[in-house]
XYZ file of C-alpha atoms in Angstrom:
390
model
C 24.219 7.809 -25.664
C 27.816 6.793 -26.496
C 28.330 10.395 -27.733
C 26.722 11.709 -24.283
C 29.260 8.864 -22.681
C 32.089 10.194 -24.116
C 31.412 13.904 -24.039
C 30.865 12.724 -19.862
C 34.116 10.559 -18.830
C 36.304 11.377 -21.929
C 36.538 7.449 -23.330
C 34.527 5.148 -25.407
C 31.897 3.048 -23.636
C 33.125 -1.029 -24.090
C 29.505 -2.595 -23.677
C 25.786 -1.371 -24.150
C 23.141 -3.463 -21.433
C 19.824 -3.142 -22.074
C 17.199 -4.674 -20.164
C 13.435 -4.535 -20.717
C 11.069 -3.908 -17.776
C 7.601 -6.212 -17.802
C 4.185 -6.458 -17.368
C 2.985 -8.848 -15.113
C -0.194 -10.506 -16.763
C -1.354 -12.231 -13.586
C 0.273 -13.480 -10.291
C 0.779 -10.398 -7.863
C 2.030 -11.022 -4.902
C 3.036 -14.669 -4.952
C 6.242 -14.584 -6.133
C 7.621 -14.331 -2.444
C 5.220 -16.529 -1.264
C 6.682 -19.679 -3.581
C 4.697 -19.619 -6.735
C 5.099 -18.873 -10.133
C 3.934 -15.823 -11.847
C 3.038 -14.753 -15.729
C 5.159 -11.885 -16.513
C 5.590 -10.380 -20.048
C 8.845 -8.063 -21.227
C 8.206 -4.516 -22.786
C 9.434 -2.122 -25.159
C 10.690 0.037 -22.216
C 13.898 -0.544 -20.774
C 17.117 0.407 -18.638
C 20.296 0.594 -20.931
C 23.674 1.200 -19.635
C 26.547 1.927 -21.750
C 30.171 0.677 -19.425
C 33.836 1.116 -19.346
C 36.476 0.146 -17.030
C 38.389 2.923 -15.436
C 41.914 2.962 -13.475
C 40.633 5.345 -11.131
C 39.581 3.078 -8.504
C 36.229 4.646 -8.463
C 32.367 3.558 -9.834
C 31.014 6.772 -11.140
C 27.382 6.803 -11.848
C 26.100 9.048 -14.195
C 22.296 9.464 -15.242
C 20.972 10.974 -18.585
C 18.825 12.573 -17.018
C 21.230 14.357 -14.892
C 19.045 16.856 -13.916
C 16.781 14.347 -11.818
C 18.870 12.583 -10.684
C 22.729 13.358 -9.270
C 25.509 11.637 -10.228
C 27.275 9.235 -7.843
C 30.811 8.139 -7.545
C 31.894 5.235 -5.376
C 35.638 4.884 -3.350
C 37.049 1.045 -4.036
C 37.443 -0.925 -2.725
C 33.948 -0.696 -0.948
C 32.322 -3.261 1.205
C 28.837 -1.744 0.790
C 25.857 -4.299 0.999
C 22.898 -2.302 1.550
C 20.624 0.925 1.930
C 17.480 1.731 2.671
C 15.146 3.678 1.723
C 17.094 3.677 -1.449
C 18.359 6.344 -4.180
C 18.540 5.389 -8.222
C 22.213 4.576 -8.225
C 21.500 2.131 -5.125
C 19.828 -0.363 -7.223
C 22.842 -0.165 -9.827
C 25.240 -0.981 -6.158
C 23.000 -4.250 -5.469
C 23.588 -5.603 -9.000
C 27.029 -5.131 -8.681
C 27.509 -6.096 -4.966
C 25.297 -9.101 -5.860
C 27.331 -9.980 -8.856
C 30.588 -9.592 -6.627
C 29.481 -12.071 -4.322
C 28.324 -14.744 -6.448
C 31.824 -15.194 -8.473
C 33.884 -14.495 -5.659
C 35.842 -11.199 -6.269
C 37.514 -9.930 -3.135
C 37.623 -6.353 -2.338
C 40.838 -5.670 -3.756
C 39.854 -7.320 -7.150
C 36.953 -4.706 -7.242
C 37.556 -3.000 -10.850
C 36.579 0.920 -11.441
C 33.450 1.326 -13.730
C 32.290 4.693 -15.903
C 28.274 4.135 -15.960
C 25.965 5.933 -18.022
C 22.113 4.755 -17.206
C 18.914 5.999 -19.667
C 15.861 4.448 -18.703
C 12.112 4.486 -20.048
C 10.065 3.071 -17.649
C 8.348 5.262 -15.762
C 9.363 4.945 -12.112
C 7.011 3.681 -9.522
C 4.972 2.613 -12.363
C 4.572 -1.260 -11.125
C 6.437 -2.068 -13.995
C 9.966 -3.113 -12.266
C 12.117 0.053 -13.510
C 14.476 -0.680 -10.232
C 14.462 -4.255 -11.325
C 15.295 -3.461 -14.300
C 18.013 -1.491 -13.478
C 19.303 -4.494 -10.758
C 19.934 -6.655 -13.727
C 21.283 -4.275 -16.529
C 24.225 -3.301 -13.554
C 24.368 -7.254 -12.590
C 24.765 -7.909 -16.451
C 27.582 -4.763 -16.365
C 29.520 -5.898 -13.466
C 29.849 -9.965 -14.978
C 31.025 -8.685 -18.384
C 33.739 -6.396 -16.868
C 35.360 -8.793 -13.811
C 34.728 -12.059 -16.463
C 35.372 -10.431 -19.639
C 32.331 -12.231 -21.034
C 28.384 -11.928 -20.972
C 26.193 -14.978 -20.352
C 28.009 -18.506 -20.306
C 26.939 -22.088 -19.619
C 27.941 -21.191 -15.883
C 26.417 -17.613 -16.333
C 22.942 -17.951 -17.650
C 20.021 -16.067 -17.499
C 18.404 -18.012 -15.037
C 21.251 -17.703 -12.731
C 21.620 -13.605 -13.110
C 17.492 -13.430 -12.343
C 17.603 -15.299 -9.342
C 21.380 -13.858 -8.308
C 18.899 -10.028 -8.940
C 16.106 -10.689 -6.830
C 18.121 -12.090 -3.704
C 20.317 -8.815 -4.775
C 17.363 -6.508 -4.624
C 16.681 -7.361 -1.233
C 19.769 -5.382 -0.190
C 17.669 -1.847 -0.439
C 14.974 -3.607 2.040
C 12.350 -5.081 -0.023
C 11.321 -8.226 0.520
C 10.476 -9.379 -2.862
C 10.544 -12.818 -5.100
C 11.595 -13.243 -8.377
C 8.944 -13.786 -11.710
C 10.493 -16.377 -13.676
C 7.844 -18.516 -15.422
C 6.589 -17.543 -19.065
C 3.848 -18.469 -21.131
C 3.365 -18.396 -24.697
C 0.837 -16.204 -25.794
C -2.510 -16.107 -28.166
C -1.984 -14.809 -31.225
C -5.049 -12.092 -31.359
C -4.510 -11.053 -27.426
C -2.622 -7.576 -27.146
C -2.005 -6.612 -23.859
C -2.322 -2.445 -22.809
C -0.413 -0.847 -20.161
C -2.203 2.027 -18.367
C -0.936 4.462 -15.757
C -2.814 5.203 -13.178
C -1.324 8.226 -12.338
C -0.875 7.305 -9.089
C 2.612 5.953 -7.391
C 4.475 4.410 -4.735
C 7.831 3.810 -4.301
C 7.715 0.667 -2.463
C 11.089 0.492 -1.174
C 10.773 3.550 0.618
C 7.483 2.368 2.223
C 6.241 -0.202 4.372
C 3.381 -1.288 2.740
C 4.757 -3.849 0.384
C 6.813 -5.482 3.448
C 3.825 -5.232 5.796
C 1.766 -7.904 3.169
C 4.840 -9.758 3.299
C 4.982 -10.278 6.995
C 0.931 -11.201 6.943
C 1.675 -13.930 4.190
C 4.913 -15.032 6.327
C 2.281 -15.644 10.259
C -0.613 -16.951 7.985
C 2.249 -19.719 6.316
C 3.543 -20.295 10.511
C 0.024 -20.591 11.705
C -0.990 -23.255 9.057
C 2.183 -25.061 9.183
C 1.386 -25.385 13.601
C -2.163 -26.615 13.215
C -1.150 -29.363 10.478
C 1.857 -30.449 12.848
C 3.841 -29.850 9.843
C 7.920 -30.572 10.282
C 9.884 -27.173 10.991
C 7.022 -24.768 10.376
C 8.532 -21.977 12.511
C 11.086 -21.922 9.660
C 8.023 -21.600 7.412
C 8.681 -18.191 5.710
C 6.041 -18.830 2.742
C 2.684 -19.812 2.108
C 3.826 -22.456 -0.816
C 5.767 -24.692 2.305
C 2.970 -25.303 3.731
C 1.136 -26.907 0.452
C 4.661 -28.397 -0.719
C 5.100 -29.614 3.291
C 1.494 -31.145 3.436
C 0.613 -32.349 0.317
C -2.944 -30.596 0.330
C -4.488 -28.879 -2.944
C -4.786 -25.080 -3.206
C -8.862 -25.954 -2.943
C -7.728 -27.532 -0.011
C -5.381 -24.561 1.524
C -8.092 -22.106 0.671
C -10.777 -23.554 3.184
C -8.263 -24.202 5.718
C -7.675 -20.788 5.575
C -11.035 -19.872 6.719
C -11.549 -22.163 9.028
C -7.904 -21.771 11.100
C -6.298 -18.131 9.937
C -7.789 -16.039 12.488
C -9.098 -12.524 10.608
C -7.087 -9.510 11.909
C -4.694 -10.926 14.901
C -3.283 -8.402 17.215
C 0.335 -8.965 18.073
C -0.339 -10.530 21.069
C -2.485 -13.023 19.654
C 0.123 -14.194 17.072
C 2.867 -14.186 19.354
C 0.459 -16.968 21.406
C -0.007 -18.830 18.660
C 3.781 -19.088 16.988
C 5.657 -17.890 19.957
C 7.971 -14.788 20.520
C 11.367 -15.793 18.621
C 9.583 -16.936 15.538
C 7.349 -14.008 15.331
C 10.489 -11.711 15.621
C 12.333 -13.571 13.348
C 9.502 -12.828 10.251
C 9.953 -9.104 10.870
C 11.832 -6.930 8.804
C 12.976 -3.548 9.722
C 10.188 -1.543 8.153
C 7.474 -3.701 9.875
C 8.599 -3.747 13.364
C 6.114 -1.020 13.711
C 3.177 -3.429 13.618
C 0.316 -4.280 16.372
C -1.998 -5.897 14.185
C -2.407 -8.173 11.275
C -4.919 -8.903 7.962
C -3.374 -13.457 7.905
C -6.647 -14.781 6.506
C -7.657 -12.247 3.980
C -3.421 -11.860 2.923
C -3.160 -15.866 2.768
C -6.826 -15.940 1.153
C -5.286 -14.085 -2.276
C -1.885 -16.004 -2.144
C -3.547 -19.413 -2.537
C -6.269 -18.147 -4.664
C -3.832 -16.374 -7.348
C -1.885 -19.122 -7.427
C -4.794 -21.232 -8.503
C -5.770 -18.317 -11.448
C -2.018 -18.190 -12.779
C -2.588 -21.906 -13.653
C -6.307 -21.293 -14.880
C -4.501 -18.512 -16.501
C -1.612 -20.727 -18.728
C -4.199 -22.860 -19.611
C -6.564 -20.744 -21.188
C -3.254 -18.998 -22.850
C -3.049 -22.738 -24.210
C -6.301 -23.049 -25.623
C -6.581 -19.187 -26.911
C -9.060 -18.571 -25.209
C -9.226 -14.708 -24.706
C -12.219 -14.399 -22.473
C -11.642 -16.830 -19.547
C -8.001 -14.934 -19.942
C -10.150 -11.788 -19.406
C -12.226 -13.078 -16.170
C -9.264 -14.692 -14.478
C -7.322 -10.995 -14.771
C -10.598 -9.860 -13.587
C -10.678 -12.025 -10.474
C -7.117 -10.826 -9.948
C -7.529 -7.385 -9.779
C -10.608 -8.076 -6.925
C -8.781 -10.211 -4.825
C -5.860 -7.480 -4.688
C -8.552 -5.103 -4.106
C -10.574 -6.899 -1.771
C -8.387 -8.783 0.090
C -4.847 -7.878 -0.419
C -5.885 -3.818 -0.178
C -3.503 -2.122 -2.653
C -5.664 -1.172 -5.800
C -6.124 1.951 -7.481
C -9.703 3.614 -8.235
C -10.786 3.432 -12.196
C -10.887 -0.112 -14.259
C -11.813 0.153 -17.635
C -14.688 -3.020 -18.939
C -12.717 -4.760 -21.694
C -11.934 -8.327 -21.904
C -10.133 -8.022 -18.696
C -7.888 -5.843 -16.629
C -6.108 -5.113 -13.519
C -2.909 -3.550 -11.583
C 0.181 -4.666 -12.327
C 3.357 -4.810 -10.342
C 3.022 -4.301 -6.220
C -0.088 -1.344 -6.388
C -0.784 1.168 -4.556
C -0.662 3.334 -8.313
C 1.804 2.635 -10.917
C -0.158 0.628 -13.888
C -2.955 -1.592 -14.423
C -3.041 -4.324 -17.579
C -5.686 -4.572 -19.938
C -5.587 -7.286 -22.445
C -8.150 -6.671 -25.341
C -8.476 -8.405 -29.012
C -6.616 -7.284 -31.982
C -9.631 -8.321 -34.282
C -12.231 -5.713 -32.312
C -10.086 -2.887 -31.684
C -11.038 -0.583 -28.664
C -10.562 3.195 -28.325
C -8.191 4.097 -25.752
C -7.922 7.619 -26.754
C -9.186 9.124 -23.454
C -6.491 6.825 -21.225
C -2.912 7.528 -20.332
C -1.772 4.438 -22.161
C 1.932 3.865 -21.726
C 2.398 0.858 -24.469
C 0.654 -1.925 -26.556
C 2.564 -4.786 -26.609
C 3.276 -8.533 -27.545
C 5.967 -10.103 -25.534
C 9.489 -8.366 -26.209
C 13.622 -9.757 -26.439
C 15.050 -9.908 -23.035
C 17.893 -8.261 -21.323
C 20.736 -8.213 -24.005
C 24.977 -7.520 -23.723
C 26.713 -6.162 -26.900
C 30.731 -5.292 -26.899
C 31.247 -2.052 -28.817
């Protein structure tokens, strides 16, 4: 790469990102809802090799020019957004999001020569644009600072800073930032599907979103709860009320009606806060799946903790059944599976559906034959995203 970097804007690169994509091992679709999540980092990655330039331009290059173009960028720029998005949009969030949080004015903005390589299949449910977000976050602090992560600049700080960031292409996502540690016998497979979805460029993700966003409203009005038409997830109304997920789950079928119409929710949260849920990809909609949508929230975010503790006590088959019970909810009630599951100790999709990959966690000591599968990776947990000064 640094030879392909100089051979492309006639300098040296100054720093080499890299930042792993991940498997999420059980939590789907919570994350924006409130509650913590179990992902895992892989072997496949986003690195970026950076220089400053005095051109007064970011210039985006690809190495796989071919698919996709190169991208240059007039500074100063005030750009905050785009949707549906392109690659080199997700590098713009990072940076725009980066920008923001320390405060560099427009005419502060510095010129950057990008090279991006990346190995995770796109659309694969395995967070290649997220991935991306945070190698050109990661970029953009250690050329305006001079420096990578600090005590003022940690990790934690650049994750959360990336999934507000992300937002800016018109997802409405969360951010997974809880970890686990691991048995020592479990391996954990990554299959592709060999379906995808981009879900940016969709409204599907958004749409689930929206559902989990009335069901939270609807709750938070029966239990007279304080400010529910702020209520934009389904973890307010539990932190709000005190009640046990047990608890939240039969409320939900006694008072989430099943598939609202629009009129029906506007009568039960009113107009303004109805319209103030919506995002621009979901203005379409006349009808609504609350009780089912809320029905998988509260009931993965019961297996994630199941989940830890069985990672506790190595115990690889309730591990197994709880991913098991994951991938049927987000079949059954959250509607964005993929046909085929394999039978081993457990498995399911990963990342939002609709395609992309499914995780299958088997044991080292009985290995299984995966010969007839697409499988992408077999993998213990991996480093995290890293910054090295050439």
């Amino acid at each position: 790469m640094e030879a392909a970097f100089e051979k492309a804007f006639g300098m040296q690169p100054t720093h080499h990102i890299r930042c792993p994509g991940r498997v999420n091992l059980i939590g789907e679709h919570i994350d924006y809802n409130g509650y913590g999540v179990l992902p895992m980092a892989i072997a496949l990655g986003t690195e970026l090799l950076i220089a400053e330039n005095k051109d007064q331009k970011i210039v985006l290059k690809n190495a796989e020019d071919g698919k996709y173009p190169e991208y240059t960028v007039a500074l100063p720029s005030d750009w905050k957004g785009t949707t549906p998005p392109k690659w080199f949009h997700y590098v713009l969030c990072g940076w725009r999001g980066v920008l923001d949080a320390i405060g560099v004015q427009d005419k502060e903005q510095k010129g950057m020569n990008v090279l991006m390589k990346g190995t995770i299949p796109p659309a694969s449910g395995l967070s290649s644009s997220s991935s991306l977000v945070c190698a050109s976050a990661l970029a953009t602090l250690a050329l305006h600072t001079g420096e990578g992560f600090t005590e003022k600049f940690t990790r934690e700080w650049l994750a959360d800073l990336c999934a507000k960031a992300e937002q800016m292409i018109g997802t409405c996502g969360g951010g997974m930032d809880q970890a686990s540690e691991l048995p020592e016998d479990a391996l954990f497979v990554v299959l592709h599907s060999g379906d995808t979805l981009n879900k940016a460029a969709s409204s599907h993700y958004n749409e689930r979103v929206i559902e989990c966003r009335i069901g939270a409203q609807i709750l938070g009005k029966h239990l007279n709860l304080p400010n529910w038409g702020a209520f934009r997830k389904l973890k307010q109304v539990e932190d709000a009320s005190g009640k046990s997920l047990s608890e939240l789950l039969r409320l939900v079928e006694e008072v989430l009606p099943e598939n609202p119409t629009l009129d029906e929710v506007v009568a039960i949260i009113g107009r303004e806060n109805f319209d103030a849920l919506l995002s621009e990809n979901t203005k379409h909609m006349t009808a609504f799946h609350v009780r089912a949508r809320a029905r998988h929230c509260y009931g993965e975010a019961h297996r994630v903790a199941l989940f830890e503790e069985a990672c506790k006590r190595g115990d690889l088959v309730e591990m197994g059944s709880l991913m098991n019970g994951s991938h049927d909810s987000l079949k059954g009630d959250y509607d964005c599976s993929s046909p085929g599951r394999q039978a081993f100790w457990g498995a399911r999709l990963t990342g939002a559906g609709w395609g992309g990959c499914a995780v299958v966690l088997v044991d080292k000591r009985s290995p299984v034959d995966l010969s007839h599968l697409q499988v992408l990776l077999e993998s213990s947990p991996c480093e995290g995203i890293a910054l090295t000064k050439l």
